[in-house]
Structure formats: structure tokens, C-alpha cells
């Protein structure tokens, strides 16, 4: 069996040297890790080592008062069992992982020691297992972004693409910091949206309840009253309401099944890869939400480009990584056109103009950056500007939710009440 010479850090901070038998390098790393040792240097010495040499190595380690890998004690304690397969994380856990890792990378730690530090934090829960598995994959020579995909589906394609961009540019800490900010902003938006929808949801439920009472009780009673009155005549609006009530009462099961089937069909349609481009184009044209999606793309695109270009990546490579981090296929196709034109020798701003899909203000800010030679600063200023626009769009949507629901419910219930009251007054008039 091959023999590997190692130099490692023990849990108490002391330096440990020695030899270890393992079938290959990854197994040697795992054995050292199981003993609580952080390898600094590991290399294969030979396929087999004479026993005398091994004893000399142990004797030397003993003289230096340095523990060997075969020693027993705190450094050799067994680790907690790690769950097999992908590990699902909650959104707050993803945010915590991103913030912790970005802070440690920004402080000067390398990726593997930073993950090791997170792994030793007992209060991190599932993140301990995630950090452990990512660190072992990264230590075997796999990229950090690829390790994220393998360990947990909770990180998502966008997160992994941005991590790959950060690795390529050497700005992984900055990319993770901005991603943590983005995830926190998205979580706060969802919380605000849920809180803002509580009262409208209550109104919708109450309106549906009142409508059911109208359809099942009041309208049939009104019909009987009018029909039993001599000379009674049902107004046109009330007649339409009665017909709709009879139809819903008779076919409500069919209507419910149809709605459920339509929802399932629509979900299957939009989840089909062949229909994704069409659905992504439709999302950009939705009232209110289309502007939010577009503004969020501008913010993400500009921030990613600013980080990549600011860390020395060529413009074309930065565009390719930014395109990979874009999930909307319609927007990605626009970036493909920009990449093709920049690859043909056109300037960034001219390529954006020729696509016709980017706003003039964004193009002007990038053009200024090209002229001054500080395109990364121009990209960052443009990102900040569109971040403010995104916040305004979100506030506008939140402000419109309540009055929109009130108007719809007031119109629905008010129309039914007006038609019923009109029919009652007409019946009383006929009696007179």
C-alpha cells in the first residue's frame, strides 16, 4: 500500500508530521481529517516503507514531542455522522452560510480553512454537514460551484453560476456578499408581501363567502318571491344573475375540476423545457411584475459585471459568466447577441445599442465608463441606480395590492346587491 508523508495542523494548533498508509491521495486526506488534522503538505513517498524507517519516523516524532496520526486522544475523536445524499437547507440557512463564508474569505482565509471553521461551529445545524461535504469535495480538486451543486439543491442554478463567476475572477468573497444581500432582500420582500396580503386575503375569503350565500340562499329566495307575486317580472340584470347562480349551483364540481386541471396543465406547460423561452418572454410583459423582473436582471447583471471586470477578467469572459448567471432565457438570448458582437470587435456600449433591448440610460453610463477607462465603476453606479428603481417598483406593487383587491370585491358584491335590491323594489312597485 502506498505511504504518504504529511505535515498537518492539529486541533490544539501544533504542527504534526509523520506518515500514513492509504490506497490513494483522497483516502489519505480522509484519514487525516478523521483524526482531526488539517493537512498542510501531503505527498507520496513510496509504495511501501520498511519497518525500520517507520520506527525511525515515529521515534523522531516522539523526540519532537509531536503527535503522529496513529496517536489516540482528542484529535482522534470520531466525527458526528454526516447524512448521505443531497442536504436540503432552509432559506435562512442559505443566507447564513453565504454571510459566514463571505466574511471569512474577506478576512483573508482560504476556502478550505474557512469551510473547516464553519464545520466546527456547533450552532450551525445542517450547515455543519454541508460545510463538511463541500470541504471534502473541494479538497479533492473540484470547483466550489460544482461542489455546491453536488451537496445541496437549495443553492440553485443562479447561486452556483455566481459562485463560478466569483471563482473565475478571484472575487468570491465579494460575489457571496452581494448574493447574501440579494437573498436577504428577497426574503424580506416575501415577508412583506405575506404581511401585506393577510388583509386582502381575508377580504377575498369574506367576499367568496358572501357570494356563496347570495348564490345558494338569497337569489333562490328572491326568485321564488318574484314568481309568486302577481305581475312580478324579473329585471334583466337579476335574470342574468339568477341564470349564473343556477349554472354555478348545478355545475360547481365540473367548474372546480376544470380550474384544477387548468392549473396543472399550465404548470406542466411552463415547466417543459421547450416552452421555457416563451414563458420567460411572457413574464417580461406581465403588468407591474415584468418591470420588477427586468430591473432585478439589470441589478444582478451590472453588479456581476462590475465585480468581474474590476477583478481583472476580460470583458468577453465577464459577459459569458454573467450570461450563465442569468436564468431568464429571453434575457440570456439578448446577452448572447451582445457577446457575439463584442467578440467581433465592437465596443460594449455599441453592442448593447444594436440589441435594442437595453435602456438608453444604462448604455450612456457604460459609454462614459468606456471613455474614462473606469468601466467597473460605471457598472457599479448603474447597478446602484437600478437597485433604487427596483425598490420603487416593489413599493408601487405593494401600495397597489390593497386598493385593487378592495375595488374588485366591492364591485363584485356591490353589483349582486344592487341587482337584488332593484328586483325587490320592482316587485314592490308591481304590487302597488
Short mmCIF file of N, CA and C in Angstrom, two decimals, residues 101 105 110-112 115 134 137-139 141-149 159-176 304 307-308 311-313 317 321:
data_model
loop_
_atom_site.label_atom_id
_atom_site.label_comp_id
_atom_site.label_asym_id
_atom_site.label_seq_id
_atom_site.Cartn_x
_atom_site.Cartn_y
_atom_site.Cartn_z
N UNK A 101 -19.43 32.53 5.15
CA UNK A 101 -18.31 32.20 4.27
C UNK A 101 -17.71 33.46 3.65
N UNK A 105 -13.81 34.68 4.05
CA UNK A 105 -12.96 34.86 2.86
C UNK A 105 -12.45 36.29 2.78
N UNK A 110 -8.36 31.13 3.34
CA UNK A 110 -8.58 30.38 2.11
C UNK A 110 -9.89 29.60 2.24
N UNK A 111 -10.36 29.09 1.09
CA UNK A 111 -11.68 28.47 1.06
C UNK A 111 -11.78 27.25 1.97
N UNK A 112 -10.78 26.35 1.91
CA UNK A 112 -10.88 25.13 2.71
C UNK A 112 -10.80 25.39 4.21
N UNK A 115 -14.18 26.79 5.30
CA UNK A 115 -15.20 25.75 5.42
C UNK A 115 -14.95 24.89 6.66
N UNK A 134 -18.88 19.86 1.40
CA UNK A 134 -18.30 20.76 0.40
C UNK A 134 -16.78 20.79 0.54
N UNK A 137 -15.16 17.72 -0.96
CA UNK A 137 -15.19 17.72 -2.43
C UNK A 137 -14.19 18.72 -2.99
N UNK A 138 -14.12 19.92 -2.38
CA UNK A 138 -13.19 20.94 -2.83
C UNK A 138 -11.75 20.48 -2.63
N UNK A 139 -11.50 19.79 -1.54
CA UNK A 139 -10.15 19.33 -1.25
C UNK A 139 -9.65 18.30 -2.26
N UNK A 141 -10.02 18.63 -5.35
CA UNK A 141 -9.72 19.33 -6.59
C UNK A 141 -10.92 19.78 -7.40
N UNK A 142 -12.13 19.66 -6.85
CA UNK A 142 -13.35 20.06 -7.56
C UNK A 142 -13.63 21.54 -7.27
N UNK A 143 -14.18 22.25 -8.26
CA UNK A 143 -14.52 23.65 -8.07
C UNK A 143 -15.59 23.81 -7.00
N UNK A 144 -15.56 24.97 -6.34
CA UNK A 144 -16.51 25.27 -5.28
C UNK A 144 -17.94 25.27 -5.82
N UNK A 145 -18.16 25.86 -7.01
CA UNK A 145 -19.50 25.91 -7.57
C UNK A 145 -20.03 24.52 -7.89
N UNK A 146 -19.17 23.64 -8.38
CA UNK A 146 -19.58 22.27 -8.65
C UNK A 146 -19.90 21.53 -7.36
N UNK A 147 -19.12 21.79 -6.32
CA UNK A 147 -19.38 21.16 -5.02
C UNK A 147 -20.74 21.61 -4.47
N UNK A 148 -21.09 22.87 -4.67
CA UNK A 148 -22.40 23.35 -4.20
C UNK A 148 -23.53 22.58 -4.87
N UNK A 149 -23.41 22.35 -6.18
CA UNK A 149 -24.45 21.60 -6.90
C UNK A 149 -24.59 20.18 -6.37
N UNK A 159 -27.29 30.74 -7.89
CA UNK A 159 -26.27 30.81 -6.85
C UNK A 159 -24.97 30.14 -7.33
N UNK A 160 -25.10 28.96 -7.92
CA UNK A 160 -23.91 28.23 -8.38
C UNK A 160 -23.21 28.95 -9.52
N UNK A 161 -23.99 29.56 -10.41
CA UNK A 161 -23.38 30.30 -11.53
C UNK A 161 -22.62 31.51 -11.02
N UNK A 162 -23.18 32.22 -10.05
CA UNK A 162 -22.48 33.37 -9.49
C UNK A 162 -21.22 32.94 -8.73
N UNK A 163 -21.30 31.79 -8.05
CA UNK A 163 -20.11 31.28 -7.36
C UNK A 163 -19.01 30.94 -8.38
N UNK A 164 -19.40 30.38 -9.52
CA UNK A 164 -18.41 30.08 -10.57
C UNK A 164 -17.78 31.37 -11.10
N UNK A 165 -18.61 32.42 -11.24
CA UNK A 165 -18.07 33.70 -11.68
C UNK A 165 -17.10 34.28 -10.66
N UNK A 166 -17.43 34.13 -9.37
CA UNK A 166 -16.53 34.61 -8.33
C UNK A 166 -15.22 33.86 -8.29
N UNK A 167 -15.26 32.55 -8.53
CA UNK A 167 -14.02 31.77 -8.58
C UNK A 167 -13.15 32.21 -9.76
N UNK A 168 -13.79 32.43 -10.90
CA UNK A 168 -13.03 32.80 -12.10
C UNK A 168 -12.37 34.16 -11.96
N UNK A 169 -13.02 35.08 -11.23
CA UNK A 169 -12.50 36.43 -11.12
C UNK A 169 -11.63 36.64 -9.88
N UNK A 170 -11.64 35.69 -8.96
CA UNK A 170 -10.92 35.86 -7.71
C UNK A 170 -11.64 36.76 -6.72
N UNK A 171 -12.92 37.00 -6.96
CA UNK A 171 -13.72 37.86 -6.08
C UNK A 171 -14.87 37.08 -5.47
N UNK A 172 -14.57 35.85 -5.03
CA UNK A 172 -15.62 35.00 -4.49
C UNK A 172 -16.25 35.61 -3.25
N UNK A 173 -15.42 36.26 -2.40
CA UNK A 173 -15.97 36.86 -1.18
C UNK A 173 -16.95 37.98 -1.52
N UNK A 174 -16.61 38.81 -2.51
CA UNK A 174 -17.49 39.92 -2.88
C UNK A 174 -18.78 39.41 -3.53
N UNK A 175 -18.65 38.40 -4.39
CA UNK A 175 -19.83 37.82 -5.04
C UNK A 175 -20.76 37.22 -3.99
N UNK A 176 -20.20 36.49 -3.03
CA UNK A 176 -21.02 35.87 -1.99
C UNK A 176 -21.67 36.93 -1.10
N UNK A 304 -22.67 41.89 -11.19
CA UNK A 304 -21.77 40.79 -11.55
C UNK A 304 -20.67 41.27 -12.49
N UNK A 307 -18.03 43.39 -10.62
CA UNK A 307 -17.11 42.59 -9.82
C UNK A 307 -16.10 41.86 -10.70
N UNK A 308 -16.57 41.30 -11.82
CA UNK A 308 -15.68 40.52 -12.67
C UNK A 308 -14.67 41.41 -13.38
N UNK A 311 -12.06 42.89 -11.11
CA UNK A 311 -11.02 41.97 -10.64
C UNK A 311 -10.14 41.45 -11.77
N UNK A 312 -10.20 42.14 -12.91
CA UNK A 312 -9.22 41.87 -13.96
C UNK A 312 -9.64 40.90 -15.04
N UNK A 313 -10.88 40.41 -15.03
CA UNK A 313 -11.30 39.50 -16.09
C UNK A 313 -11.52 40.26 -17.39
N UNK A 317 -15.05 37.46 -21.33
CA UNK A 317 -15.22 36.37 -20.35
C UNK A 317 -16.20 36.78 -19.26
N UNK A 321 -19.74 34.78 -18.24
CA UNK A 321 -20.09 34.35 -16.89
C UNK A 321 -21.39 35.01 -16.43
#
